[in-house]
Coordinates of C-alpha atoms in Angstrom, one line a residue:
M135 CA 0.1 -0.3 0.1
T136 CA 1.2 3.5 -0.7
G137 CA -1.7 5.8 0.3
P138 CA -2.0 7.2 3.6
I139 CA -2.9 4.8 6.6
E140 CA -5.5 6.4 9.0
Y141 CA -4.7 5.4 12.7
V142 CA -5.2 6.8 16.2
L143 CA -2.7 6.5 19.3
A144 CA -3.8 4.6 22.5
D145 CA -2.0 4.9 25.9
P146 CA -2.8 2.0 27.9
T147 CA -0.5 2.1 30.9
G148 CA 2.5 3.3 28.8
N149 CA 2.0 0.6 26.6
L150 CA 1.8 3.1 23.6
T151 CA -0.5 1.3 20.7
I152 CA -0.8 2.6 17.2
L153 CA -4.7 1.2 15.8
A154 CA -4.7 1.7 12.4
E155 CA -8.0 2.1 10.8
T156 CA -7.4 1.9 7.2
P157 CA -7.9 -1.6 6.0
V158 CA -4.5 -3.4 5.1
P159 CA -4.3 -7.0 3.8
P160 CA -2.5 -8.9 6.6
A161 CA 0.4 -9.9 4.4
Q162 CA 1.2 -5.9 4.2
Q163 CA 0.3 -5.4 7.8
P164 CA 4.1 -6.2 9.5
D165 CA 5.3 -3.7 6.7
I166 CA 3.0 -1.3 7.3
A167 CA 3.4 -1.5 11.4
S168 CA 7.2 -0.8 10.8
R169 CA 6.3 2.5 8.8
L170 CA 3.7 3.9 11.3
M171 CA 6.4 3.1 14.4
T172 CA 9.0 5.0 12.5
L173 CA 6.3 7.8 12.5
E174 CA 5.0 7.3 16.0
P175 CA 8.8 6.3 17.6
S176 CA 7.4 5.5 21.2
A177 CA 4.7 3.1 19.9
E178 CA 5.4 -0.6 20.9
Q179 CA 3.1 -2.0 18.8
V180 CA 0.6 -1.8 16.0
G181 CA -2.8 -3.3 15.8
F182 CA -5.3 -3.3 12.6
V183 CA -8.9 -2.7 13.4
S184 CA -12.0 -3.5 11.1
D185 CA -16.0 -3.9 11.3
G186 CA -16.7 -6.9 14.1
G187 CA -19.2 -9.3 12.0
D188 CA -20.7 -11.3 14.6
C189 CA -18.4 -9.2 17.2
D190 CA -18.5 -5.3 17.8
I191 CA -14.8 -5.1 16.6
V192 CA -12.0 -7.0 14.9
L193 CA -8.3 -6.3 16.0
R194 CA -5.4 -8.2 14.6
M195 CA -2.0 -7.5 15.8
A196 CA 0.7 -6.6 13.0
G197 CA 2.5 -10.2 14.1
G198 CA -0.7 -12.2 14.8
E199 CA -0.4 -12.2 18.3
F200 CA -2.5 -11.6 21.1
C201 CA -2.4 -8.5 23.2
G202 CA -4.5 -7.5 26.4
N203 CA -3.8 -3.8 26.1
A204 CA -4.5 -3.4 22.5
A205 CA -7.7 -5.5 23.2
M206 CA -9.2 -3.0 25.7
S207 CA -7.7 0.1 23.5
A208 CA -9.5 -1.2 20.6
A209 CA -12.7 -1.4 22.6
A210 CA -12.6 1.9 23.8
L211 CA -12.0 3.2 20.1
Y212 CA -15.4 1.4 19.4
L213 CA -16.9 3.1 22.0
L214 CA -15.6 6.5 20.9
R215 CA -16.3 5.7 17.2
R216 CA -20.3 4.7 18.2
G217 CA -20.3 8.1 20.0
S218 CA -21.0 6.5 23.2
E219 CA -20.7 9.3 26.1
A220 CA -21.9 6.7 28.9
V221 CA -20.0 6.7 32.3
E222 CA -21.7 3.6 33.2
Q223 CA -19.9 0.0 32.5
E224 CA -20.3 -1.0 28.5
T225 CA -19.3 -4.6 27.6
V226 CA -17.5 -4.4 23.9
R227 CA -16.9 -8.2 22.1
L228 CA -13.8 -8.2 20.2
Q229 CA -12.2 -10.8 17.7
V230 CA -8.6 -10.6 18.5
S231 CA -5.7 -12.5 16.7
G232 CA -4.3 -15.3 18.5
A233 CA -7.5 -15.8 20.8
A234 CA -9.8 -18.7 19.4
E235 CA -13.0 -17.1 21.0
P236 CA -14.3 -13.6 21.4
V237 CA -12.6 -11.5 24.2
E238 CA -15.2 -9.5 26.7
V239 CA -13.9 -6.0 27.8
R240 CA -16.0 -3.9 30.1
L241 CA -15.0 -0.1 30.3
S242 CA -16.3 2.7 32.2
R243 CA -15.6 5.9 30.4
K244 CA -13.6 8.8 32.2
A245 CA -12.7 12.3 31.3
N246 CA -10.5 13.1 28.2
D247 CA -11.3 9.9 26.0
S248 CA -9.8 8.0 29.1
F249 CA -11.2 4.7 30.2
R250 CA -11.4 2.2 33.0
A251 CA -11.3 -1.7 31.8
A252 CA -11.7 -5.2 32.7
V253 CA -10.4 -7.9 30.2
R254 CA -11.9 -11.4 30.3
M255 CA -8.5 -13.0 29.2
P256 CA -8.5 -16.1 27.6
Q257 CA -7.9 -19.2 29.7
A258 CA -4.0 -20.4 29.5
Q259 CA -3.5 -23.7 27.2
A260 CA -0.9 -25.2 29.8
V261 CA 0.9 -23.7 32.9
E262 CA 4.0 -25.9 33.4
E263 CA 7.8 -25.4 33.8
E264 CA 10.2 -25.8 31.0
K265 CA 13.7 -26.7 31.2
L266 CA 16.2 -23.9 29.3
R267 CA 19.7 -23.0 28.4
F268 CA 21.1 -19.8 27.4
A269 CA 24.9 -19.2 27.0
D270 CA 26.3 -20.7 30.3
L271 CA 23.0 -20.7 32.0
C272 CA 20.5 -23.5 32.6
G273 CA 17.6 -23.9 34.8
R274 CA 14.0 -24.5 34.9
L275 CA 11.5 -21.6 34.3
P276 CA 7.5 -21.2 34.8
L277 CA 6.0 -20.9 31.5
V278 CA 2.3 -20.0 30.3
R279 CA 1.3 -21.1 27.3
M280 CA -1.6 -18.8 26.0
E281 CA -3.4 -18.5 23.1
G282 CA -1.5 -15.9 20.9
I283 CA 1.6 -15.5 22.8
S284 CA 3.4 -17.5 25.7
H285 CA 5.1 -16.0 29.0
I286 CA 8.0 -16.8 31.2
L287 CA 8.2 -15.9 34.7
V288 CA 11.7 -14.9 35.9
E289 CA 12.1 -14.7 39.5
P290 CA 14.6 -13.3 41.5
G291 CA 15.8 -16.8 42.9
S292 CA 16.4 -17.9 39.3
V293 CA 20.0 -18.3 37.8
F294 CA 18.0 -16.1 34.6
F295 CA 17.3 -13.4 36.9
P296 CA 20.7 -11.5 36.2
L297 CA 19.5 -11.1 32.4
L298 CA 17.6 -8.1 33.7
E299 CA 20.8 -6.1 33.8
D300 CA 22.1 -7.2 31.0
R301 CA 19.4 -6.2 28.2
A302 CA 21.4 -7.6 25.0
A303 CA 21.7 -10.9 26.4
A304 CA 17.9 -11.2 27.5
E305 CA 16.7 -10.0 24.0
G306 CA 18.7 -12.8 22.8
A307 CA 17.2 -15.2 25.0
V308 CA 13.6 -14.4 24.5
C309 CA 14.2 -14.7 20.8
A310 CA 16.1 -18.1 21.0
W311 CA 13.2 -19.6 23.7
C312 CA 10.7 -18.0 21.4
K313 CA 12.1 -20.7 18.6
E314 CA 12.7 -23.4 20.8
L315 CA 9.3 -23.2 22.1
S316 CA 7.3 -22.6 18.8
A317 CA 5.8 -20.0 20.4
D318 CA 3.8 -17.4 18.3
G319 CA 5.2 -14.4 20.9
L320 CA 7.2 -14.8 23.9
G321 CA 7.4 -12.4 26.9
L322 CA 10.0 -12.5 29.7
M323 CA 8.4 -11.4 32.8
F324 CA 11.3 -10.1 35.6
L325 CA 9.3 -10.4 38.8
A326 CA 10.5 -8.6 42.1
E327 CA 9.4 -7.8 45.8
D328 CA 10.1 -4.3 47.3
A329 CA 8.4 -1.9 49.7
D330 CA 6.2 -0.9 47.1
G331 CA 4.8 -4.5 46.5
C332 CA 5.3 -6.8 43.4
R333 CA 7.1 -4.9 40.5
M334 CA 7.4 -6.6 37.0
T335 CA 9.6 -5.8 34.1
P336 CA 8.5 -7.0 30.7
L337 CA 10.6 -7.9 27.6
V338 CA 8.5 -9.0 24.5
Y339 CA 9.2 -10.3 21.4
V340 CA 7.0 -11.3 18.6
P341 CA 8.4 -12.8 15.7
G342 CA 5.8 -12.2 13.1
S343 CA 6.2 -8.2 13.5
G344 CA 10.0 -8.7 14.1
T345 CA 9.8 -6.6 17.3
V346 CA 11.5 -7.1 20.6
F347 CA 10.3 -4.5 23.3
W348 CA 10.9 -3.7 26.9
E349 CA 7.4 -2.6 27.4
N350 CA 6.2 -0.3 29.8
A351 CA 3.1 -2.3 30.6
C352 CA 2.4 -5.8 29.3
A353 CA -1.4 -7.2 30.0
S354 CA -1.1 -10.5 28.8
G355 CA 2.1 -11.0 30.9
S356 CA 0.4 -9.6 34.1
S357 CA -2.4 -12.3 33.5
A358 CA 0.1 -15.0 32.8
V359 CA 1.8 -14.2 36.0
G360 CA -1.6 -14.5 37.9
M361 CA -2.2 -17.6 36.4
A362 CA 1.2 -19.1 37.0
L363 CA 0.7 -18.0 40.8
A364 CA -3.0 -19.3 40.9
A365 CA -1.8 -22.9 39.5
R366 CA 0.8 -23.0 42.2
T367 CA -0.9 -22.2 45.1
G368 CA -4.4 -23.8 43.7
K369 CA -6.1 -20.8 45.1
A370 CA -7.6 -17.7 43.5
V371 CA -5.2 -14.8 43.0
E372 CA -5.4 -11.1 43.0
L373 CA -2.1 -9.1 42.9
S374 CA -1.0 -5.9 41.4
L375 CA 1.7 -5.4 39.3
R376 CA 3.8 -2.2 39.2
Q377 CA 5.2 -1.9 36.1
P378 CA 7.4 1.2 34.1
G379 CA 4.2 2.4 32.9
G380 CA 2.0 2.2 36.0
L381 CA 0.0 -0.4 37.8
L382 CA -2.1 -3.4 36.2
R383 CA -4.1 -5.6 38.1
V384 CA -5.3 -9.3 37.7
E385 CA -7.4 -11.5 39.3
S386 CA -7.1 -15.5 38.5
D387 CA -9.2 -18.1 39.7
P388 CA -7.8 -21.7 38.9
V389 CA -10.9 -23.4 39.7
S390 CA -13.2 -21.6 37.2
G391 CA -10.2 -20.8 35.0
E392 CA -11.3 -17.2 34.8
T393 CA -8.7 -14.5 34.7
W394 CA -9.4 -10.7 34.6
L395 CA -7.1 -7.9 33.8
Y396 CA -7.9 -4.4 35.3
G397 CA -6.2 -1.4 33.7
R398 CA -6.9 2.1 32.0
T399 CA -6.3 3.1 28.5
R400 CA -6.6 6.8 26.9
L401 CA -7.3 7.7 23.1
I402 CA -5.1 10.1 21.4
T403 CA -7.0 11.6 18.8

């Protein structure tokens, strides 16, 4: 495509997202996404939105991955384009890349095109431990396989935790492990406890779009942390994860299999 691409910017907890509204064939989306990210160098990802068919709206990420932050932002864009000014909670159903079933997003509109959002996240396909190697390091790490993306938890006791201080090595590891695990995308969620609670630093690789980002916030990664901790304890988990862009909250119940992700998004038009 050579013509202009109409898009808006969304800011879900600092995870700046481009939502393109001009129709673009999926095969061309990675190239168009690269062009848009050159225009918007602060953006961390690109999604393409279209009419919903059986759902309210369709969202396809440039790499075909699943993204919770982009899902809540696309839902907010749908309400904005529909002209909704309601401040009470509204529910939007989306078809999202990387998710077999429609995704439900509940939104409450605030001031200045800002929304409080709750996303019913797709269930994990598996929560397990994987033996991994990188350079001279070897150890077992919790792995949450999700539709459209998988996530690894890296906790302070892990031999891999020092990768947080060697970003080039961490980026090499996430790319290598993504290929080894045959994942559509892979995140490394570095976790630590401090006086303010649980802190998370997300690193995400999406081979379909060729992007590696130390993200300001990761919704699917936050959900994966909740799922893994719920599976570990066998009990429902509710936790807030402080990330570079702000706070995301997750509730995960291993009995019902439901995981909800809570955050905010702001549309920049």
